[in-house]
XYZ file of N, CA and C in Angstrom:
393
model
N -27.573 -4.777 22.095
C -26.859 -4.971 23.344
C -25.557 -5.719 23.043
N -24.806 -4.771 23.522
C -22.952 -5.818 23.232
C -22.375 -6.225 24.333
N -21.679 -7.194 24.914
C -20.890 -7.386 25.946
C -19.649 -8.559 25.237
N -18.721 -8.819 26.329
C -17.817 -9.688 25.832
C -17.642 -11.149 26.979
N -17.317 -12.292 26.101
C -17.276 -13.064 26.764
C -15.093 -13.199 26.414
N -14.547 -14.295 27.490
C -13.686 -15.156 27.416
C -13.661 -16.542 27.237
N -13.484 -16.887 26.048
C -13.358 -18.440 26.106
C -11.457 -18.743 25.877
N -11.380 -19.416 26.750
C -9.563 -19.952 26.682
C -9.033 -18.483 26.844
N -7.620 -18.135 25.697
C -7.225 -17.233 25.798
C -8.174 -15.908 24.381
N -9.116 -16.367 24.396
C -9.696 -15.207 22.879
C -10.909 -14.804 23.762
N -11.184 -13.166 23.494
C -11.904 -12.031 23.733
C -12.986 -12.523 22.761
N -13.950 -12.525 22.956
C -15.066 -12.904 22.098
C -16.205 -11.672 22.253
N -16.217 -10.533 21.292
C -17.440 -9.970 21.666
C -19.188 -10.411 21.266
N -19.797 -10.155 21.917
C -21.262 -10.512 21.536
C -22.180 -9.608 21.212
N -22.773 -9.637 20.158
C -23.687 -8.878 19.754
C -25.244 -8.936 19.560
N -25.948 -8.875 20.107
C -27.661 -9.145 20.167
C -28.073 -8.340 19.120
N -28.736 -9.721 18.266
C -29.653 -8.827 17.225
C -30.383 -9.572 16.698
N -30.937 -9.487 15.657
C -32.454 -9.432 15.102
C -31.665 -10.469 14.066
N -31.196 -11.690 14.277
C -30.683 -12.948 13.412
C -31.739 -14.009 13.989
N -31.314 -14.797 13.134
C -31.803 -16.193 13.204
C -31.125 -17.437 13.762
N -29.724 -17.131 13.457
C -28.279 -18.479 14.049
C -27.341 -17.499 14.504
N -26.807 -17.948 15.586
C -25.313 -17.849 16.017
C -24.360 -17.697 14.827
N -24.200 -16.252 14.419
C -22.822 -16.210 13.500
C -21.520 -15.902 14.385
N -20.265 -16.489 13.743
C -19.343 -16.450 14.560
C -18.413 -15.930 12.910
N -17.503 -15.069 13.461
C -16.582 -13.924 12.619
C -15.684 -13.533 13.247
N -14.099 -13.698 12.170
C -13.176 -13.369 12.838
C -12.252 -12.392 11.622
N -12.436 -10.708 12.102
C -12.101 -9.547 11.485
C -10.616 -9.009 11.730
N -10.213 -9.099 10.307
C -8.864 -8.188 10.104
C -8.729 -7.120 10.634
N -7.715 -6.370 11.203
C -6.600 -6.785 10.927
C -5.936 -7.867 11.975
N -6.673 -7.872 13.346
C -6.057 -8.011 14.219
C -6.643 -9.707 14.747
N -7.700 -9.968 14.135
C -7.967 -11.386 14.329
C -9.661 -10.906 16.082
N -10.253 -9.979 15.736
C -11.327 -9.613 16.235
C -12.309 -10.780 16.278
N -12.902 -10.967 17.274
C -13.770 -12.623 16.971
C -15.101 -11.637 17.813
N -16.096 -12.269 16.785
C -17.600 -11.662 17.076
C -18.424 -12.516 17.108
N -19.531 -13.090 17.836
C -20.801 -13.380 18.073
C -22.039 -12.563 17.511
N -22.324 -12.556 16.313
C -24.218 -11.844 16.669
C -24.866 -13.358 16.967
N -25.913 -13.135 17.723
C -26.854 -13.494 18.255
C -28.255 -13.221 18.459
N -29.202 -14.570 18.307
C -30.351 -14.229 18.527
C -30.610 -13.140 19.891
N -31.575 -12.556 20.253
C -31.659 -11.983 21.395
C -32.328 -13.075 22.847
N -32.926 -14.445 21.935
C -33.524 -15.674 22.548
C -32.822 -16.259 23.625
N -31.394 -16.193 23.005
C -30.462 -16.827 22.644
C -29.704 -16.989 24.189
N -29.466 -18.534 25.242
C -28.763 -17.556 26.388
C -27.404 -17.317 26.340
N -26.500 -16.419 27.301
C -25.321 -16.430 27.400
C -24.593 -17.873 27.268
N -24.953 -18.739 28.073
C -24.347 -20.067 28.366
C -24.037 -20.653 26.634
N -25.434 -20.840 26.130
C -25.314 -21.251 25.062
C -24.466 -20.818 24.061
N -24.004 -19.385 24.272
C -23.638 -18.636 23.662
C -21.628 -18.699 23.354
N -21.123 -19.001 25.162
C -20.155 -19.560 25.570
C -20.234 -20.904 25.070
N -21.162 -21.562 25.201
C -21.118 -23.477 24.564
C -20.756 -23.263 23.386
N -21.293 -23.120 22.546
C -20.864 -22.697 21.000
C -19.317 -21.846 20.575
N -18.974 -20.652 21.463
C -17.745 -20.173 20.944
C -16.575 -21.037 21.549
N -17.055 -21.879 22.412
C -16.081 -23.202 23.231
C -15.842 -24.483 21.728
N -17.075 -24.726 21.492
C -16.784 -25.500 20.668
C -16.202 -25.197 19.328
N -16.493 -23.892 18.617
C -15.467 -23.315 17.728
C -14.061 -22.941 18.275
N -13.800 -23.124 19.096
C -12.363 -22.320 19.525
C -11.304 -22.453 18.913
N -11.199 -24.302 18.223
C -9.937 -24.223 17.190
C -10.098 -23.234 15.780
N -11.368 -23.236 15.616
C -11.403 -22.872 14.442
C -11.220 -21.266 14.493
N -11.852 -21.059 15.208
C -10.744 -19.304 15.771
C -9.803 -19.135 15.861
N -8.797 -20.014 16.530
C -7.388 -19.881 16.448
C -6.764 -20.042 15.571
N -7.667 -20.900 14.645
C -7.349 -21.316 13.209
C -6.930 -19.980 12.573
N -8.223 -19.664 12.509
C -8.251 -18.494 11.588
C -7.817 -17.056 11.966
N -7.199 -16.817 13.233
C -6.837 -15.793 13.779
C -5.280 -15.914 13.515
N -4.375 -17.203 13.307
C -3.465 -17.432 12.910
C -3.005 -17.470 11.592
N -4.014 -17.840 10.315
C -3.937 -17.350 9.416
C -4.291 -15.705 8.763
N -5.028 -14.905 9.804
C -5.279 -13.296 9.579
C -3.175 -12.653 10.004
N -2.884 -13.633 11.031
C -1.230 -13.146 11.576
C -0.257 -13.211 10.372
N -0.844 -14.386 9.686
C 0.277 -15.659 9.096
C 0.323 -14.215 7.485
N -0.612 -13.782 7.233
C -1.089 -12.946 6.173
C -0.627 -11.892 6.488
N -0.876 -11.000 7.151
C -0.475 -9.714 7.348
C 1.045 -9.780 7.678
N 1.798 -10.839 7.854
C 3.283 -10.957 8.165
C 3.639 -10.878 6.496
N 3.292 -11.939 5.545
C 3.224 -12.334 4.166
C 3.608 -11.148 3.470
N 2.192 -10.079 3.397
C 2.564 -9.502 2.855
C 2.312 -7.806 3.037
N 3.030 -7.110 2.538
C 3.167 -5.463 3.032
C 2.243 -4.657 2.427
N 1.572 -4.025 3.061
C -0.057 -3.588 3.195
C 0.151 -2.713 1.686
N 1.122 -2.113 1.527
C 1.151 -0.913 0.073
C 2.318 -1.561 -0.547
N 1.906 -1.306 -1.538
C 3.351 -2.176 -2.803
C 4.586 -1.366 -2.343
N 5.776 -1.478 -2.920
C 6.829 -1.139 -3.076
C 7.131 0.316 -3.744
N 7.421 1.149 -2.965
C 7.779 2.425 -3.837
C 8.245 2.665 -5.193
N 9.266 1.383 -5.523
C 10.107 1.644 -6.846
C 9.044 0.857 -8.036
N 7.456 0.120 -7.549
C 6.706 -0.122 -8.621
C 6.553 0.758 -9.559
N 6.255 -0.164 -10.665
C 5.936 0.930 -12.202
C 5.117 0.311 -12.442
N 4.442 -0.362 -12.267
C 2.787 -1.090 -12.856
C 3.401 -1.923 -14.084
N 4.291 -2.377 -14.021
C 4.855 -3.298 -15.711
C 4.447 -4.780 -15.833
N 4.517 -5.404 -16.513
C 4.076 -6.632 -17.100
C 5.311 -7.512 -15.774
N 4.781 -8.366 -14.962
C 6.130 -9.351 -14.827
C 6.017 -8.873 -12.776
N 6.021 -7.494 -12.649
C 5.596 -7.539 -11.317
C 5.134 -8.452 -10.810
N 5.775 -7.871 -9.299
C 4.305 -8.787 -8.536
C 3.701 -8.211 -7.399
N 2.716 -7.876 -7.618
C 2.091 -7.397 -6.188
C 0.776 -7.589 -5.240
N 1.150 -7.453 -4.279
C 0.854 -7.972 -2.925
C -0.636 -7.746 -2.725
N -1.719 -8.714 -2.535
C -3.258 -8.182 -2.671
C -3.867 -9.065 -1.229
N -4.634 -9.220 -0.570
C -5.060 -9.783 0.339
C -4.547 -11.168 1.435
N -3.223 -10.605 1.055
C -2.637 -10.891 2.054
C -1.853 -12.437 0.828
N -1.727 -11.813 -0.398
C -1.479 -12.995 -1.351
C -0.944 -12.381 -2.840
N 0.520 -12.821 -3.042
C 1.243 -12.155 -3.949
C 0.695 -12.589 -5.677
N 0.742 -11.728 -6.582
C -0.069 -11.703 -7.552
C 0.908 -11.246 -9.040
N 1.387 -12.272 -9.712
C 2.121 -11.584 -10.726
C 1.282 -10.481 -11.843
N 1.667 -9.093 -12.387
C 1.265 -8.256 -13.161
C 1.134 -8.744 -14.285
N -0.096 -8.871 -15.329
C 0.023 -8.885 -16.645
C -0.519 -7.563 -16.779
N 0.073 -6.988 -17.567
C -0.684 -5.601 -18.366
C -0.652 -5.349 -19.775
N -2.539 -5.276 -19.816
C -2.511 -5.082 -20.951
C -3.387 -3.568 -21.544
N -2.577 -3.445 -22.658
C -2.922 -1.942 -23.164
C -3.658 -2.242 -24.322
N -5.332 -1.137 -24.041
C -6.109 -1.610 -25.047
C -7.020 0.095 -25.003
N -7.579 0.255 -25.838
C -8.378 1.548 -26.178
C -9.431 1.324 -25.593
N -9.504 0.735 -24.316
C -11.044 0.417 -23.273
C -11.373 0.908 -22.048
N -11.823 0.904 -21.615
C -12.233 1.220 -20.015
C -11.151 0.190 -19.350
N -10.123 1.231 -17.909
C -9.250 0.332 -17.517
C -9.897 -0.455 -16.367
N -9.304 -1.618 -16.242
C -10.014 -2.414 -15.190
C -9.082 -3.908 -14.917
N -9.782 -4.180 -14.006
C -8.129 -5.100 -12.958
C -9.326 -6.675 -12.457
N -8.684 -7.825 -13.143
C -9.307 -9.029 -12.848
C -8.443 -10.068 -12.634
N -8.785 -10.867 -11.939
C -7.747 -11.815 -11.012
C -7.688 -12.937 -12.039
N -6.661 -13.638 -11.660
C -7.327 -15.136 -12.463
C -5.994 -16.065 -12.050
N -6.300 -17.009 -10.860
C -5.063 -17.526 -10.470
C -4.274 -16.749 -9.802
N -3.056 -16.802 -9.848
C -2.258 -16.163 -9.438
C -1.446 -15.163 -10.154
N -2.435 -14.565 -10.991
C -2.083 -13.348 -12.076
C -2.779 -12.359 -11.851
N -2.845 -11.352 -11.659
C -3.328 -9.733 -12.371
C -3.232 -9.033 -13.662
N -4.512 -9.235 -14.159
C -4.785 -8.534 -15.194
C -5.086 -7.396 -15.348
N -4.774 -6.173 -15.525
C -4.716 -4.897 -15.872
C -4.623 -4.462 -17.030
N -5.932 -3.775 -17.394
C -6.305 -3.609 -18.637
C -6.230 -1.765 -18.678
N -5.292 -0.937 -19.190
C -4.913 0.397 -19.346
C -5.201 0.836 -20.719
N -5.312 2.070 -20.865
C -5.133 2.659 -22.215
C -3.587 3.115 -22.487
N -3.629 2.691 -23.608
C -2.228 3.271 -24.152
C -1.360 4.612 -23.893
N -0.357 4.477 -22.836
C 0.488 5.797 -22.238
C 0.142 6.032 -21.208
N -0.831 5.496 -20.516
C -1.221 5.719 -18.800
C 0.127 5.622 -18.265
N 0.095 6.874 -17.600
C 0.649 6.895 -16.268
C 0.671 5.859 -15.282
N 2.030 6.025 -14.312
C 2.130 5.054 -13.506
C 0.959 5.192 -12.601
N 0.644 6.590 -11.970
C -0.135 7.107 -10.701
C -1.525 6.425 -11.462
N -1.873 6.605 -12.517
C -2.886 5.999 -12.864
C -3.211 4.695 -12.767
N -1.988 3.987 -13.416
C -2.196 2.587 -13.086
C -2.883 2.159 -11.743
N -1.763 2.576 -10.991
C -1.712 2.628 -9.434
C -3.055 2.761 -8.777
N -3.909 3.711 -9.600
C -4.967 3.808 -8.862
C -6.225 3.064 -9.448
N -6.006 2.540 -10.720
C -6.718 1.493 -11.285
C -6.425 0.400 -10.044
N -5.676 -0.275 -9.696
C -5.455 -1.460 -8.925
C -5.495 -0.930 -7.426
């Protein structure tokens, strides 16, 4: 069973289900705020609780804005996948290391770097679709 509540100015939908606690979730892209809920559980209580999170929704509905402003959902057309790039990953810019090795290619974070591990002469489109 779904319905929606209003607390302040945020749409809060509610969801009845087969949980144990009040989870409260707030979904990209647009800053979506969800309730599942026990089915026990009453409305009131339900409003008491998304009342008392409310900063922390706005919190975080302002940082889902603050992100998707940051950064641009698909890299840059004129990328070439090269060492020194930088590109744009969850809403958080990521300098390119690439490295070329005779292995299975594969892409691991570490800080504020990207590691990209290619075989020797890959293609850009390849790269591209490694990451």
């Amino acid at each position: 069973m779904e319905s929606e509540i209003t607390v302040g100015d945020v749409t809060v939908e509610v969801v009845r289900k087969k949980v144990k606690n009040l989870n409260l979730t707030v979904h990209p892209p647009h800053g979506h705020v969800r309730i599942s809920a026990p089915r026990r559980v009453s409305m009131r209580a339900i409003r008491v609780f998304a009342l008392s999170k409310l900063g922390w929704i706005e919190k975080h509905q302002a940082r889902i804005r603050e992100q998707a402003l940051q950064a641009p959902a698909e890299p840059a057309p004129d990328c070439e996948y090269l060492d020194g790039e930088t590109h744009p990953l969850w809403g958080k810019p990521y300098r390119l290391a690439v490295l070329e090795r005779d292995r299975p290619p594969s892409v691991r974070l570490n800080g504020d770097h990207m590691h990209l591990q290619v075989r020797p002469r890959t293609s850009r489109d390849n790269r591209q679709a490694v990451v």
